[in-house]
mmCIF file of C-alpha atoms and ligand atoms in Angstrom:
data_model
loop_
_atom_site.group_PDB
_atom_site.id
_atom_site.type_symbol
_atom_site.label_atom_id
_atom_site.label_comp_id
_atom_site.label_asym_id
_atom_site.label_seq_id
_atom_site.Cartn_x
_atom_site.Cartn_y
_atom_site.Cartn_z
ATOM 1 C CA MET A 172 -0.249 0.047 -0.102
ATOM 2 C CA THR A 173 1.881 2.945 -1.483
ATOM 3 C CA ALA A 174 -1.199 5.711 -0.125
ATOM 4 C CA GLU A 175 -0.025 8.039 3.747
ATOM 5 C CA THR A 176 -1.225 7.216 6.712
ATOM 6 C CA LEU A 177 -3.875 8.953 7.641
ATOM 7 C CA LEU A 178 -5.108 7.607 10.684
ATOM 8 C CA ASP A 179 -3.666 4.917 13.212
ATOM 9 C CA VAL A 180 -5.539 3.942 15.922
ATOM 10 C CA LYS A 181 -3.403 2.883 18.935
ATOM 11 C CA ASN A 182 -4.647 0.547 21.349
ATOM 12 C CA LEU A 183 -8.207 2.213 21.978
ATOM 13 C CA SER A 184 -10.150 1.438 25.101
ATOM 14 C CA THR A 185 -13.477 3.897 26.176
ATOM 15 C CA HIS A 186 -15.104 2.162 29.028
ATOM 16 C CA PHE A 187 -18.714 3.396 30.095
ATOM 17 C CA ARG A 188 -18.809 3.489 33.836
ATOM 18 C CA THR A 189 -22.338 2.119 34.634
ATOM 19 C CA ARG A 190 -25.052 0.394 37.524
ATOM 20 C CA LEU A 191 -23.965 -3.396 36.161
ATOM 21 C CA GLY A 192 -20.102 -2.401 36.162
ATOM 22 C CA VAL A 193 -17.579 -0.634 33.699
ATOM 23 C CA ILE A 194 -18.523 -2.365 30.619
ATOM 24 C CA LYS A 195 -15.537 -2.284 28.084
ATOM 25 C CA ALA A 196 -17.421 -1.021 24.602
ATOM 26 C CA VAL A 197 -13.870 -0.476 22.595
ATOM 27 C CA ASP A 198 -10.882 -2.213 24.491
ATOM 28 C CA ASN A 199 -7.321 -2.398 23.164
ATOM 29 C CA VAL A 200 -8.656 -1.101 19.226
ATOM 30 C CA SER A 201 -5.799 -0.921 16.912
ATOM 31 C CA PHE A 202 -6.745 -0.431 12.995
ATOM 32 C CA VAL A 203 -4.597 1.672 10.650
ATOM 33 C CA LEU A 204 -6.794 3.911 7.390
ATOM 34 C CA HIS A 205 -4.878 5.261 4.878
ATOM 35 C CA GLU A 206 -5.348 8.905 2.557
ATOM 36 C CA GLY A 207 -8.664 7.962 0.699
ATOM 37 C CA GLU A 208 -8.787 5.063 1.266
ATOM 38 C CA THR A 209 -12.376 2.563 2.526
ATOM 39 C CA LEU A 210 -12.621 1.005 5.199
ATOM 40 C CA GLY A 211 -15.834 -1.027 6.494
ATOM 41 C CA LEU A 212 -16.124 -2.121 10.577
ATOM 42 C CA VAL A 213 -18.936 -4.825 10.352
ATOM 43 C CA GLY A 214 -20.526 -6.739 14.114
ATOM 44 C CA GLU A 215 -23.288 -7.205 15.919
ATOM 45 C CA SER A 216 -25.524 -4.445 17.298
ATOM 46 C CA GLY A 217 -23.700 -3.784 20.223
ATOM 47 C CA CYS A 218 -20.129 -4.505 19.943
ATOM 48 C CA GLY A 219 -18.503 -0.587 19.861
ATOM 49 C CA LYS A 220 -18.737 0.417 16.044
ATOM 50 C CA SER A 221 -20.236 3.689 16.983
ATOM 51 C CA VAL A 222 -18.914 4.099 20.463
ATOM 52 C CA THR A 223 -15.349 3.716 18.469
ATOM 53 C CA ALA A 224 -16.503 5.928 16.252
ATOM 54 C CA LEU A 225 -17.338 8.650 18.934
ATOM 55 C CA SER A 226 -14.096 7.610 20.083
ATOM 56 C CA ILE A 227 -12.419 9.279 17.280
ATOM 57 C CA MET A 228 -14.283 12.363 17.037
ATOM 58 C CA ARG A 229 -14.187 13.071 21.113
ATOM 59 C CA LEU A 230 -18.001 13.057 21.042
ATOM 60 C CA VAL A 231 -18.299 10.331 23.934
ATOM 61 C CA PRO A 232 -21.222 10.796 26.245
ATOM 62 C CA SER A 233 -18.631 11.398 29.877
ATOM 63 C CA PRO A 234 -20.306 10.764 32.458
ATOM 64 C CA PRO A 235 -21.029 7.521 31.385
ATOM 65 C CA GLY A 236 -18.083 7.286 29.400
ATOM 66 C CA ARG A 237 -14.353 8.021 29.590
ATOM 67 C CA ILE A 238 -11.209 6.974 26.586
ATOM 68 C CA VAL A 239 -9.062 5.102 29.023
ATOM 69 C CA ALA A 240 -6.115 4.791 26.930
ATOM 70 C CA GLY A 241 -4.846 4.810 23.584
ATOM 71 C CA LYS A 242 -4.237 7.145 21.019
ATOM 72 C CA ILE A 243 -5.384 8.673 17.630
ATOM 73 C CA ILE A 244 -3.337 9.870 15.075
ATOM 74 C CA PHE A 245 -4.865 11.861 13.146
ATOM 75 C CA ARG A 246 -2.272 13.384 9.698
ATOM 76 C CA GLY A 247 1.056 12.571 12.744
ATOM 77 C CA GLN A 248 -1.512 14.547 15.233
ATOM 78 C CA ASP A 249 -3.364 13.122 18.410
ATOM 79 C CA LEU A 250 -6.635 13.830 18.677
ATOM 80 C CA LEU A 251 -6.564 12.808 22.175
ATOM 81 C CA THR A 252 -4.067 15.609 23.374
ATOM 82 C CA MET A 253 -6.122 18.127 21.304
ATOM 83 C CA SER A 254 -7.532 20.968 23.215
ATOM 84 C CA GLU A 255 -11.043 20.588 22.569
ATOM 85 C CA GLN A 256 -10.978 23.601 20.354
ATOM 86 C CA GLU A 257 -8.378 21.995 17.916
ATOM 87 C CA VAL A 258 -10.728 19.597 18.314
ATOM 88 C CA ARG A 259 -13.752 22.037 17.395
ATOM 89 C CA ASN A 260 -11.465 22.671 13.846
ATOM 90 C CA VAL A 261 -10.732 19.499 12.830
ATOM 91 C CA ARG A 262 -13.932 17.603 14.144
ATOM 92 C CA GLY A 263 -16.430 19.075 10.477
ATOM 93 C CA ARG A 264 -13.694 20.618 8.465
ATOM 94 C CA ASP A 265 -10.946 17.413 8.041
ATOM 95 C CA ILE A 266 -13.732 15.049 9.664
ATOM 96 C CA GLY A 267 -16.454 15.180 8.816
ATOM 97 C CA MET A 268 -19.465 12.013 10.392
ATOM 98 C CA ILE A 269 -22.379 10.719 9.629
ATOM 99 C CA PHE A 270 -24.570 9.845 12.796
ATOM 100 C CA GLN A 271 -26.055 6.284 12.883
ATOM 101 C CA GLU A 272 -29.370 9.364 14.328
ATOM 102 C CA PRO A 273 -30.242 12.489 12.413
ATOM 103 C CA MET A 274 -32.132 13.223 15.417
ATOM 104 C CA THR A 275 -29.173 13.143 17.503
ATOM 105 C CA SER A 276 -27.375 15.615 15.430
ATOM 106 C CA LEU A 277 -29.509 17.769 13.540
ATOM 107 C CA ASN A 278 -30.202 20.622 15.544
ATOM 108 C CA PRO A 279 -34.493 21.319 15.418
ATOM 109 C CA VAL A 280 -35.252 24.591 16.287
ATOM 110 C CA LEU A 281 -32.527 26.066 13.785
ATOM 111 C CA THR A 282 -33.195 24.929 9.816
ATOM 112 C CA ILE A 283 -31.631 23.318 7.033
ATOM 113 C CA GLY A 284 -29.550 26.273 5.662
ATOM 114 C CA ARG A 285 -28.360 27.712 8.971
ATOM 115 C CA GLN A 286 -26.850 24.356 9.834
ATOM 116 C CA LEU A 287 -25.850 24.011 6.246
ATOM 117 C CA ARG A 288 -24.139 27.719 6.673
ATOM 118 C CA GLU A 289 -22.706 27.006 9.771
ATOM 119 C CA PRO A 290 -18.946 25.214 8.585
ATOM 120 C CA LEU A 291 -18.443 27.133 6.007
ATOM 121 C CA GLU A 292 -18.454 30.133 7.369
ATOM 122 C CA LEU A 293 -16.214 29.046 10.602
ATOM 123 C CA HIS A 294 -14.153 26.155 8.760
ATOM 124 C CA LEU A 295 -13.518 28.646 5.253
ATOM 125 C CA GLY A 296 -14.023 31.620 6.541
ATOM 126 C CA MET A 297 -17.170 31.631 3.540
ATOM 127 C CA THR A 298 -19.596 35.312 3.979
ATOM 128 C CA LYS A 299 -23.380 34.397 4.456
ATOM 129 C CA ASN A 300 -23.940 34.347 0.626
ATOM 130 C CA GLN A 301 -21.413 33.178 -0.483
ATOM 131 C CA ALA A 302 -22.416 30.057 2.421
ATOM 132 C CA LEU A 303 -25.714 30.544 1.152
ATOM 133 C CA ARG A 304 -24.366 29.065 -2.357
ATOM 134 C CA LYS A 305 -22.899 26.221 -1.240
ATOM 135 C CA SER A 306 -25.364 25.262 0.772
ATOM 136 C CA THR A 307 -28.173 24.982 -1.901
ATOM 137 C CA GLU A 308 -25.464 23.734 -4.525
ATOM 138 C CA LEU A 309 -24.541 21.252 -1.741
ATOM 139 C CA LEU A 310 -28.192 20.614 -1.479
ATOM 140 C CA GLN A 311 -28.371 19.620 -5.183
ATOM 141 C CA LEU A 312 -25.585 17.170 -5.406
ATOM 142 C CA VAL A 313 -27.345 14.991 -2.419
ATOM 143 C CA GLY A 314 -30.528 14.423 -4.849
ATOM 144 C CA MET A 315 -32.580 17.481 -1.961
ATOM 145 C CA PRO A 316 -35.856 18.185 -4.654
ATOM 146 C CA ASP A 317 -35.949 22.026 -4.951
ATOM 147 C CA PRO A 318 -33.078 22.831 -2.589
ATOM 148 C CA GLU A 319 -33.136 27.279 -2.202
ATOM 149 C CA THR A 320 -36.628 25.888 -0.121
ATOM 150 C CA ARG A 321 -34.906 23.495 1.407
ATOM 151 C CA LEU A 322 -32.827 24.965 3.584
ATOM 152 C CA ASN A 323 -36.225 27.282 5.121
ATOM 153 C CA SER A 324 -37.528 23.143 6.433
ATOM 154 C CA PHE A 325 -36.789 22.187 10.191
ATOM 155 C CA PRO A 326 -36.027 19.279 10.239
ATOM 156 C CA HIS A 327 -38.931 18.136 11.141
ATOM 157 C CA GLN A 328 -40.369 18.972 8.443
ATOM 158 C CA ILE A 329 -38.828 16.931 6.398
ATOM 159 C CA SER A 330 -38.271 13.177 5.211
ATOM 160 C CA GLY A 331 -36.380 10.465 7.181
ATOM 161 C CA GLY A 332 -34.263 9.751 3.701
ATOM 162 C CA GLN A 333 -34.364 13.622 3.037
ATOM 163 C CA ARG A 334 -32.910 14.329 6.766
ATOM 164 C CA GLN A 335 -29.990 11.440 6.191
ATOM 165 C CA ARG A 336 -29.109 14.054 3.071
ATOM 166 C CA VAL A 337 -29.060 16.755 4.598
ATOM 167 C CA MET A 338 -26.703 15.424 7.348
ATOM 168 C CA ILE A 339 -24.450 13.629 4.253
ATOM 169 C CA ALA A 340 -24.120 17.008 2.374
ATOM 170 C CA MET A 341 -23.451 18.745 5.815
ATOM 171 C CA ALA A 342 -20.251 16.028 7.118
ATOM 172 C CA LEU A 343 -19.113 16.365 3.261
ATOM 173 C CA SER A 344 -19.809 20.259 3.222
ATOM 174 C CA CYS A 345 -15.860 21.340 3.773
ATOM 175 C CA GLU A 346 -14.856 19.377 1.452
ATOM 176 C CA PRO A 347 -13.236 16.687 4.342
ATOM 177 C CA THR A 348 -9.859 13.620 4.319
ATOM 178 C CA LEU A 349 -11.943 10.872 6.813
ATOM 179 C CA LEU A 350 -15.433 10.492 6.380
ATOM 180 C CA ILE A 351 -17.405 8.027 8.759
ATOM 181 C CA ALA A 352 -20.926 7.355 8.088
ATOM 182 C CA ASP A 353 -22.401 5.504 10.598
ATOM 183 C CA GLU A 354 -25.248 2.837 8.976
ATOM 184 C CA ALA A 355 -25.886 5.869 7.213
ATOM 185 C CA THR A 356 -28.429 5.001 5.566
ATOM 186 C CA SER A 357 -30.340 1.848 7.843
ATOM 187 C CA ALA A 358 -32.692 3.892 8.274
ATOM 188 C CA LEU A 359 -34.391 3.658 4.362
ATOM 189 C CA ASP A 360 -35.613 1.531 2.485
ATOM 190 C CA VAL A 361 -33.864 0.152 0.145
ATOM 191 C CA THR A 362 -33.842 1.452 -3.206
ATOM 192 C CA ILE A 363 -33.495 5.647 -1.887
ATOM 193 C CA GLN A 364 -30.789 3.186 1.118
ATOM 194 C CA ALA A 365 -28.230 2.752 -2.552
ATOM 195 C CA GLN A 366 -29.901 5.719 -4.315
ATOM 196 C CA ILE A 367 -27.130 7.677 -0.891
ATOM 197 C CA LEU A 368 -24.636 5.111 -1.339
ATOM 198 C CA GLU A 369 -23.486 5.782 -4.732
ATOM 199 C CA ILE A 370 -23.903 9.864 -3.209
ATOM 200 C CA ILE A 371 -21.589 8.884 -0.890
ATOM 201 C CA LYS A 372 -18.861 7.351 -3.018
ATOM 202 C CA ASP A 373 -19.140 9.706 -5.927
ATOM 203 C CA LEU A 374 -18.635 12.881 -3.684
ATOM 204 C CA THR A 375 -15.454 10.857 -1.336
ATOM 205 C CA ASP A 376 -14.186 9.587 -5.104
ATOM 206 C CA ARG A 377 -14.536 12.631 -5.936
ATOM 207 C CA ILE A 378 -12.471 14.346 -3.219
ATOM 208 C CA GLY A 379 -10.511 11.718 -1.961
ATOM 209 C CA THR A 380 -12.060 11.554 0.956
ATOM 210 C CA ALA A 381 -11.485 8.233 3.205
ATOM 211 C CA VAL A 382 -14.420 6.871 4.495
ATOM 212 C CA ILE A 383 -15.255 4.490 7.736
ATOM 213 C CA ILE A 384 -18.144 3.153 7.027
ATOM 214 C CA ILE A 385 -19.885 1.226 9.932
ATOM 215 C CA THR A 386 -22.862 -0.957 8.835
ATOM 216 C CA HIS A 387 -24.411 -4.326 9.702
ATOM 217 C CA ASN A 388 -25.019 -4.545 6.277
ATOM 218 C CA LEU A 389 -22.157 -6.605 5.155
ATOM 219 C CA GLY A 390 -22.847 -6.258 1.659
ATOM 220 C CA VAL A 391 -22.586 -2.395 1.407
ATOM 221 C CA VAL A 392 -19.610 -3.313 3.023
ATOM 222 C CA ALA A 393 -18.646 -5.824 0.289
ATOM 223 C CA ARG A 394 -19.680 -3.100 -2.401
ATOM 224 C CA TYR A 395 -17.923 0.139 -0.627
ATOM 225 C CA ALA A 396 -14.574 -1.619 1.044
ATOM 226 C CA ASP A 397 -11.201 -1.634 0.180
ATOM 227 C CA THR A 398 -10.785 -3.477 4.002
ATOM 228 C CA VAL A 399 -13.035 -5.138 6.989
ATOM 229 C CA ASN A 400 -12.162 -4.473 10.446
ATOM 230 C CA VAL A 401 -14.876 -7.060 11.969
ATOM 231 C CA MET A 402 -16.010 -5.935 15.493
ATOM 232 C CA TYR A 403 -16.748 -8.723 19.397
ATOM 233 C CA ALA A 404 -17.870 -7.388 22.119
ATOM 234 C CA GLY A 405 -15.054 -4.452 21.831
ATOM 235 C CA ARG A 406 -12.690 -6.011 19.856
ATOM 236 C CA ILE A 407 -11.785 -6.160 16.501
ATOM 237 C CA ARG A 408 -11.336 -9.953 16.102
ATOM 238 C CA GLU A 409 -10.359 -10.494 11.931
ATOM 239 C CA THR A 410 -9.301 -7.221 9.790
ATOM 240 C CA GLY A 411 -7.733 -7.377 6.367
ATOM 241 C CA SER A 412 -8.149 -6.773 3.141
ATOM 242 C CA LEU A 413 -11.873 -6.624 1.558
ATOM 243 C CA ASP A 414 -11.645 -10.220 -0.728
ATOM 244 C CA SER A 415 -8.803 -11.830 2.457
ATOM 245 C CA VAL A 416 -11.246 -11.038 5.318
ATOM 246 C CA TYR A 417 -14.613 -12.370 2.891
ATOM 247 C CA LYS A 418 -13.122 -15.283 0.793
ATOM 248 C CA ASP A 419 -11.248 -16.965 3.692
ATOM 249 C CA PRO A 420 -11.976 -15.463 6.919
ATOM 250 C CA LYS A 421 -10.472 -17.051 9.885
ATOM 251 C CA HIS A 422 -12.023 -16.146 12.561
ATOM 252 C CA PRO A 423 -15.240 -18.594 13.500
ATOM 253 C CA TYR A 424 -17.286 -15.010 14.567
ATOM 254 C CA THR A 425 -17.076 -14.106 10.653
ATOM 255 C CA VAL A 426 -17.370 -17.225 9.409
ATOM 256 C CA GLY A 427 -20.708 -16.254 11.325
ATOM 257 C CA LEU A 428 -21.663 -13.344 9.758
ATOM 258 C CA LEU A 429 -21.188 -14.070 6.370
ATOM 259 C CA ASN A 430 -23.516 -17.680 6.516
ATOM 260 C CA SER A 431 -25.875 -15.243 8.143
ATOM 261 C CA VAL A 432 -26.997 -12.577 5.963
ATOM 262 C CA PRO A 433 -28.596 -12.812 1.959
ATOM 263 C CA THR A 434 -25.927 -10.266 1.272
ATOM 264 C CA LEU A 435 -23.263 -11.925 -0.597
ATOM 265 C CA ASP A 436 -24.267 -15.185 -1.996
ATOM 266 C CA LEU A 437 -27.509 -14.540 -4.713
ATOM 267 C CA ASP A 438 -28.362 -17.557 -4.697
ATOM 268 C CA ALA A 439 -32.064 -17.550 -3.292
ATOM 269 C CA ASP A 440 -32.167 -20.863 -1.521
ATOM 270 C CA ALA A 441 -28.615 -20.591 0.637
ATOM 271 C CA ARG A 442 -29.634 -21.383 3.510
ATOM 272 C CA LEU A 443 -28.769 -18.530 6.216
ATOM 273 C CA GLU A 444 -28.273 -20.063 9.393
ATOM 274 C CA PRO A 445 -27.334 -16.664 12.180
ATOM 275 C CA ILE A 446 -25.357 -17.031 14.689
ATOM 276 C CA ARG A 447 -26.469 -19.140 18.030
ATOM 277 C CA GLY A 448 -26.720 -18.164 21.416
ATOM 278 C CA GLU A 449 -26.248 -13.728 22.393
ATOM 279 C CA ILE A 450 -22.808 -11.229 22.760
ATOM 280 C CA PRO A 451 -21.553 -11.232 26.348
ATOM 281 C CA ASN A 452 -22.815 -9.102 28.586
ATOM 282 C CA LEU A 453 -19.242 -6.682 28.308
ATOM 283 C CA ALA A 454 -19.649 -5.935 31.527
ATOM 284 C CA ASP A 455 -18.027 -9.106 32.310
ATOM 285 C CA LEU A 456 -16.731 -10.740 29.723
ATOM 286 C CA PRO A 457 -15.687 -14.497 30.218
ATOM 287 C CA PRO A 458 -11.367 -15.032 31.041
ATOM 288 C CA GLY A 459 -10.704 -16.326 27.668
ATOM 289 C CA CYS A 460 -11.917 -16.048 24.348
ATOM 290 C CA ALA A 461 -15.354 -13.742 24.563
ATOM 291 C CA PHE A 462 -16.813 -15.212 20.993
ATOM 292 C CA VAL A 463 -16.152 -18.733 23.269
ATOM 293 C CA ASP A 464 -20.192 -20.333 23.440
ATOM 294 C CA ARG A 465 -21.305 -19.616 20.508
ATOM 295 C CA CYS A 466 -18.688 -20.801 18.909
ATOM 296 C CA ASP A 467 -17.588 -24.311 16.548
ATOM 297 C CA TYR A 468 -14.623 -24.506 16.964
ATOM 298 C CA ALA A 469 -13.519 -23.699 20.417
ATOM 299 C CA VAL A 470 -11.304 -25.755 22.401
ATOM 300 C CA GLN A 471 -9.918 -26.028 25.834
ATOM 301 C CA ARG A 472 -7.969 -22.835 25.561
ATOM 302 C CA CYS A 473 -10.811 -21.240 24.021
ATOM 303 C CA GLN A 474 -12.441 -20.326 27.834
ATOM 304 C CA GLU A 475 -9.178 -19.805 29.440
ATOM 305 C CA GLU A 476 -7.399 -17.862 27.381
ATOM 306 C CA ASP A 477 -8.463 -14.195 24.917
ATOM 307 C CA PRO A 478 -6.677 -15.058 21.784
ATOM 308 C CA GLU A 479 -4.422 -11.705 19.775
ATOM 309 C CA LEU A 480 -4.837 -10.436 16.697
ATOM 310 C CA VAL A 481 -2.136 -12.600 14.892
ATOM 311 C CA GLU A 482 -1.059 -12.741 11.368
ATOM 312 C CA VAL A 483 -2.820 -14.940 9.305
ATOM 313 C CA GLY A 484 -2.688 -13.639 5.936
ATOM 314 C CA ASP A 485 -0.639 -11.737 3.440
ATOM 315 C CA LEU A 486 -1.681 -8.719 5.971
ATOM 316 C CA HIS A 487 -4.801 -10.229 7.225
ATOM 317 C CA TYR A 488 -4.629 -10.724 11.229
ATOM 318 C CA GLY A 489 -7.335 -13.095 13.819
ATOM 319 C CA ALA A 490 -7.433 -12.812 16.721
ATOM 320 C CA CYS A 491 -8.876 -17.216 16.851
ATOM 321 C CA TRP A 492 -7.045 -19.997 18.751
ATOM 322 C CA GLU A 493 -8.009 -22.282 16.100
ATOM 323 C CA HIS A 494 -7.773 -20.421 12.578
ATOM 324 C CA GLU A 495 -5.744 -22.975 10.313
ATOM 325 C CA ARG A 496 -9.204 -25.071 11.212
ATOM 326 C CA VAL A 497 -11.869 -22.706 10.194
ATOM 327 C CA ALA A 498 -9.744 -21.627 7.956
ATOM 328 C CA ARG A 499 -10.051 -25.704 7.003
ATOM 329 C CA ASN A 500 -13.443 -25.962 6.885
ATOM 330 C CA LEU A 501 -13.374 -28.193 10.192
ATOM 331 C CA PRO A 502 -15.917 -27.707 12.782
ATOM 332 C CA GLY A 503 -16.362 -29.836 15.961
ATOM 333 C CA VAL A 504 -12.814 -31.106 16.078
ATOM 334 C CA THR A 505 -10.784 -30.306 18.380
ATOM 335 C CA VAL A 506 -7.911 -31.146 18.667
HETATM 336 N N1 ATP B 292 -23.959 5.921 26.638
HETATM 337 C C1 ATP B 292 -23.572 4.809 26.673
HETATM 338 N N2 ATP B 292 -23.785 4.901 28.306
HETATM 339 C C2 ATP B 292 -23.367 3.488 28.732
HETATM 340 N N3 ATP B 292 -23.425 2.230 28.061
HETATM 341 C C3 ATP B 292 -23.474 2.489 26.490
HETATM 342 C C4 ATP B 292 -23.056 3.799 26.836
HETATM 343 N N4 ATP B 292 -22.927 4.027 24.629
HETATM 344 C C5 ATP B 292 -22.831 2.997 24.506
HETATM 345 N N5 ATP B 292 -22.263 2.748 25.547
HETATM 346 C C6 ATP B 292 -22.422 0.419 25.356
HETATM 347 O O1 ATP B 292 -20.704 0.279 24.272
HETATM 348 C C7 ATP B 292 -21.365 -0.589 23.997
HETATM 349 C C8 ATP B 292 -21.046 -0.086 22.509
HETATM 350 O O2 ATP B 292 -22.466 0.530 21.558
HETATM 351 P P1 ATP B 292 -22.286 1.207 20.867
HETATM 352 O O3 ATP B 292 -23.123 1.802 20.137
HETATM 353 O O4 ATP B 292 -20.835 1.509 20.678
HETATM 354 O O5 ATP B 292 -22.701 -0.305 20.000
HETATM 355 P P2 ATP B 292 -22.501 -0.529 17.775
HETATM 356 O O6 ATP B 292 -21.880 -2.073 17.445
HETATM 357 O O7 ATP B 292 -22.525 1.176 17.605
HETATM 358 O O8 ATP B 292 -24.780 -0.923 18.420
HETATM 359 P P3 ATP B 292 -25.399 -1.024 16.842
HETATM 360 O O9 ATP B 292 -25.106 -1.619 16.086
HETATM 361 O O10 ATP B 292 -26.350 -0.997 17.702
HETATM 362 O O11 ATP B 292 -25.273 0.501 16.562
HETATM 363 C C9 ATP B 292 -22.530 -1.046 24.015
HETATM 364 O O12 ATP B 292 -22.479 -2.269 25.234
HETATM 365 C C10 ATP B 292 -23.176 -0.009 24.855
HETATM 366 O O13 ATP B 292 -24.663 -0.565 25.128
HETATM 367 MG MG1 MG B 293 -24.013 2.022 16.193
#
């Protein structure tokens, strides 16, 4: 890979202090994203995807949350040691984010126009008129019907799909070098999802923006991502190029995810198998591998020792003691 490193997340841990104990939402997560690259972040609900994104944006709600360890090096600078003011300058200008829940990030009492103009005036020093013109242009780019009129609307006056478009326009308005799209389309119907994903792809390709795409939809990742991080219970359990992870998975959890979604195999007769069991309590993880109770490949060692990521192929890493058996598709055979 010749592209420059854009984001280097090192040993990031983000915890929440709750009545039930300390939830290790993100636990010792490391990954690298290069300029212009698209990384897919996948895993079941509650595995720490959004908290990873919020940590990068320094928007973890605190209390109860706290980034307890790690570095987030963005263009050579650690976001975690920056002042609030410095981070505010990065946020919205260099890093754009489309949040999982649009209504929590759009201000209900401000018009769309006002919310679009603000980063343009703040970060790019545009005058009000320049920002207005640019806002109209942005709404056009994201396929908003009648953009001039829409600038005067409030968030509740437009549809969910339109709000999502506004969020995309806002996130990309300052032409960021990194876009984090957290379930950017999952609340929408399928045809609109596809349209919006294509718009994101067109715009980010044009600007050369790197993207972290967070989704439950492995098909979306297959279509857009270069590399994939599979998260489970707050940790990355497998990572590598799209091809290596999807075609040659080395972690039983990845195998389970791939078997449980209808998106990759277009064969209508293909049997879907949900992963049995449930995700463990993040406040009370077992001493060994967090996936052990759901795993068809588990051996005694998995109960006792938590595996680290090890190289399982070319730039391909997996955290499983039994990755060789997984690769040979030999579940249930204990060695
Ligand atoms: N504000 C909070 N207070 C307490 N716990 C939290 C808070 N936000 C997140 N968590 C916990 O952190 C863990 C990871 O949550 P996160 O939102 O990152 O999951 P996710 O992978 O984004 O899931 P989903 O696919 O449902 O969006 C969960 O156990 C969640 O309950
Ligand atoms: Mg989430």
